[in-house]
Coordinates of C-alpha atoms and ligand atoms in Angstrom, one line a residue:
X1140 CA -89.5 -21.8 93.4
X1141 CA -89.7 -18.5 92.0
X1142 CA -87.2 -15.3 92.4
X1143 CA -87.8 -11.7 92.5
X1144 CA -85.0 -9.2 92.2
X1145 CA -85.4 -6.0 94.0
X1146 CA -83.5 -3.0 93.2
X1147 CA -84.5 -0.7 95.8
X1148 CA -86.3 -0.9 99.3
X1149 CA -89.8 0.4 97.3
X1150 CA -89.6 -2.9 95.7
X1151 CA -89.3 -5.0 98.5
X1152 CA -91.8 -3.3 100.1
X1153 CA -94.0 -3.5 97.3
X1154 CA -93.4 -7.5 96.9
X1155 CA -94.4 -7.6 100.5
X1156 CA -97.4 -5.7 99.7
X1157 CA -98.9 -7.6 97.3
X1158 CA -98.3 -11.0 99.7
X1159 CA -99.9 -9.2 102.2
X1160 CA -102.6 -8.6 99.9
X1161 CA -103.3 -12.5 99.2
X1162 CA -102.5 -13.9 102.6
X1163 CA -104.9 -16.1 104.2
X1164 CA -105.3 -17.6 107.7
X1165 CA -102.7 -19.9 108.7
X1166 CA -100.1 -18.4 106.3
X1167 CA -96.3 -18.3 107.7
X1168 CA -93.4 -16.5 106.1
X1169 CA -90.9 -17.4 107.1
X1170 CA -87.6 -15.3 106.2
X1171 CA -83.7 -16.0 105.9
X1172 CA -81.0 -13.5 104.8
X1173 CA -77.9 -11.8 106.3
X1174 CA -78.6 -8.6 108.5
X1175 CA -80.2 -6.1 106.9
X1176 CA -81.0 -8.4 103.6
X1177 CA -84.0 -6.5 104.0
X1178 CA -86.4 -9.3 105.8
X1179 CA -88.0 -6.1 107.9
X1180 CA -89.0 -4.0 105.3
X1181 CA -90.3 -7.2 103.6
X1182 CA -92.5 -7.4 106.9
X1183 CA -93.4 -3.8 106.5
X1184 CA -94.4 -4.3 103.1
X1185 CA -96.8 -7.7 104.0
X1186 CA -98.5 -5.5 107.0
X1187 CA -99.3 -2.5 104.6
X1188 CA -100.9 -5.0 102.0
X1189 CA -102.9 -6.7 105.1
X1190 CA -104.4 -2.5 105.9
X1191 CA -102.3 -2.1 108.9
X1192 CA -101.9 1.1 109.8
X1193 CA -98.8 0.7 112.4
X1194 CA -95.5 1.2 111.5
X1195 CA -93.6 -2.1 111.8
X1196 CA -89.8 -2.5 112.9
X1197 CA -88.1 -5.4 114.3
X1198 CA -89.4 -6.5 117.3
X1199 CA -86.3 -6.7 118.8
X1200 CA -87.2 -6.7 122.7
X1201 CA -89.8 -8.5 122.4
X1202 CA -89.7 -11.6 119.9
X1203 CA -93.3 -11.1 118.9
X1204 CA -95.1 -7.7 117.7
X1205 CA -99.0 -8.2 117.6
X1206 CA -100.4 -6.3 115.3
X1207 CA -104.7 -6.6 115.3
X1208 CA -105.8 -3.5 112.9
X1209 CA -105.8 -5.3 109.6
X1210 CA -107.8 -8.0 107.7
X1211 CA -106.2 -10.4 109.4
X1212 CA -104.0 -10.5 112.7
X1213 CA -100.3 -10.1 111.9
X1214 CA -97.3 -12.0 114.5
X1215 CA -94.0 -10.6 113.4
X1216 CA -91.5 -12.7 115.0
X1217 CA -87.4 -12.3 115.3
X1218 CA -85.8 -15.1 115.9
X1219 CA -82.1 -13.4 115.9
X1220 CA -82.0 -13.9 119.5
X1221 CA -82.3 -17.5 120.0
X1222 CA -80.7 -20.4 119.1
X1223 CA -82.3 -23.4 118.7
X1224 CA -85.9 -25.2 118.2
X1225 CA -85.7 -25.7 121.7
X1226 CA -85.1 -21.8 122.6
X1227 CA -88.0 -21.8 120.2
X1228 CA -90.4 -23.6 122.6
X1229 CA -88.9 -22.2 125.9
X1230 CA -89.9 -18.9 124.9
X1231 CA -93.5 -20.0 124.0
X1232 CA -93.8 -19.3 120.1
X1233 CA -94.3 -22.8 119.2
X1234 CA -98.2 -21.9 118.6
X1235 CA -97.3 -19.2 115.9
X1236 CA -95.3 -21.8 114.2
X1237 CA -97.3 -24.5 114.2
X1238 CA -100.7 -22.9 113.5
X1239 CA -100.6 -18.6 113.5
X1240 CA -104.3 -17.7 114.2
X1241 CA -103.7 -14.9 111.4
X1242 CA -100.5 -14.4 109.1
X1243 CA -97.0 -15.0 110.7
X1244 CA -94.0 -13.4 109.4
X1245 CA -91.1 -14.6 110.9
X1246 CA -87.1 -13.3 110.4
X1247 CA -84.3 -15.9 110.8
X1248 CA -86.8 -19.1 110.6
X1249 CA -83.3 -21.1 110.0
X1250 CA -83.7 -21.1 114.3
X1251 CA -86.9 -23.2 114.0
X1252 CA -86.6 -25.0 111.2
X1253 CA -83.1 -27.0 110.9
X1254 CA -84.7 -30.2 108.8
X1255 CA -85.8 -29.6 105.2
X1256 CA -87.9 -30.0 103.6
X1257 CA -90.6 -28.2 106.6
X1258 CA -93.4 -30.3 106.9
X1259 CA -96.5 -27.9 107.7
X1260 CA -99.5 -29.0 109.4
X1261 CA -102.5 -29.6 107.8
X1262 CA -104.4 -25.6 106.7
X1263 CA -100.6 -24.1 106.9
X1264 CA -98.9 -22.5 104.2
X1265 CA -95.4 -22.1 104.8
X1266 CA -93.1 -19.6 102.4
X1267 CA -89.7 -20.3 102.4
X1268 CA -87.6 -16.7 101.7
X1269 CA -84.4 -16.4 101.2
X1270 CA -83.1 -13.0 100.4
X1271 CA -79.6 -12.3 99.4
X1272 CA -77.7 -9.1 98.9
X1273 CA -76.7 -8.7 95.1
X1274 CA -75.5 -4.8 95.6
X1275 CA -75.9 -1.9 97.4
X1276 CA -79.8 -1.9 96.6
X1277 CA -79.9 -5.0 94.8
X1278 CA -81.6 -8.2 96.3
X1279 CA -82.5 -11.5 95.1
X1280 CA -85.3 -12.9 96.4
X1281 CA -85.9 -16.7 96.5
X1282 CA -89.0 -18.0 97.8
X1283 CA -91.2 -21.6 97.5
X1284 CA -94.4 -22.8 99.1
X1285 CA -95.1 -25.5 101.6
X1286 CA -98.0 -27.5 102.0
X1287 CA -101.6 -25.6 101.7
Ligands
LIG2036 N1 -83.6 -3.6 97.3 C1 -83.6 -3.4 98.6 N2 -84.5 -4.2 99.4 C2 -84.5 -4.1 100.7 N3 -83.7 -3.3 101.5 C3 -82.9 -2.5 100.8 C4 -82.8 -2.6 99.4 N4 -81.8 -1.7 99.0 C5 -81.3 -1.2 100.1 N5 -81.9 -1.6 101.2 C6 -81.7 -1.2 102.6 O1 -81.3 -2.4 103.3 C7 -81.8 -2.3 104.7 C8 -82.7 -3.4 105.0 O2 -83.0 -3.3 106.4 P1 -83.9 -4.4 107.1 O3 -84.0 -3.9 108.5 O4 -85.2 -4.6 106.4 O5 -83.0 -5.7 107.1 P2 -83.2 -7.0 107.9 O6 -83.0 -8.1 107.0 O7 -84.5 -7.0 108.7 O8 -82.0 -6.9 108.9 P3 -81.8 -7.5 110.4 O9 -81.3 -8.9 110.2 O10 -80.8 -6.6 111.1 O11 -83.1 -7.5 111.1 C9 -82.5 -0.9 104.8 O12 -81.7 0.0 105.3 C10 -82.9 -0.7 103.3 O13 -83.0 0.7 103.0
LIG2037 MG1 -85.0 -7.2 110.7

């Protein structure tokens, strides 16, 4: 487990960045925190480090935003919307949450995953982030790794 603490969106971004940097295939973020804890510009930061271009805000409409100009695909998934594991599977993101053909960064993962520890499939690393509002610009960020 280790924790970062931000004190201004540059930072987060910047954390992002250099995750986005490492990432591999099969990677998921997944991200907890109150509304706006900052889990978008976290995003944002992860899809600059992975060399994409587009700029990235919550896909709010549309539970997934694709984005194919990097190293490696990006899925940016909200799960604000929904409810429950099952809401999960109903709208058809089970496959980036099992096994994302790229890097899957996903906001309010507390939706899929209820049990804990998360038990990844075999080739997934799962992050665990949970980012907590300290101050007006200051954020904690705790995060740990699943499986491999
Ligand atoms: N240290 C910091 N790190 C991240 N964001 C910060 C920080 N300090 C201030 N902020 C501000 O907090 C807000 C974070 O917004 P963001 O959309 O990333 O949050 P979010 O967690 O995705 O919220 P939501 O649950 O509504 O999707 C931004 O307006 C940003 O400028
Ligand atoms: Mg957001």
């Amino acid at each position: 487990m280790a924790t970062f603490i931000s004190h201004s969106p540059a930072e987060t971004a910047a954390l992002g960045e250099s995750w986005g940097r490492q990432a591999c295939p099969g990677w998921i973020i997944g991200l907890s925190g109150d509304l706006g804890a900052g889990k978008t510009l976290l995003a944002a930061g992860i899809a600059r480090g992975l060399g994409i271009a587009a700029r990235v805000q919550s896909p709010t409409f549309t539970l997934v935003n694709e984005y194919l100009d990097g190293r490696l695909p990006l899925f940016h998934l909200d799960l604000y919307r929904l409810t429950s594991p099952h809401d999960v599977v109903t709208a058809g993101l089970e496959t980036y949450l099992n096994r994302p053909p790229g890097v899957a960064v996903v906001e309010w993962i507390e939706r899929w995953i209820e049990n804990w520890p998360p038990a990844p499939p075999h080739g997934v690393r799962f992050r665990r982030v949970e980012i907590k509002l300290s101050g007006e610009n200051d954020r904690e960020l705790v995060y740990e790794d699943f499986g491999g």
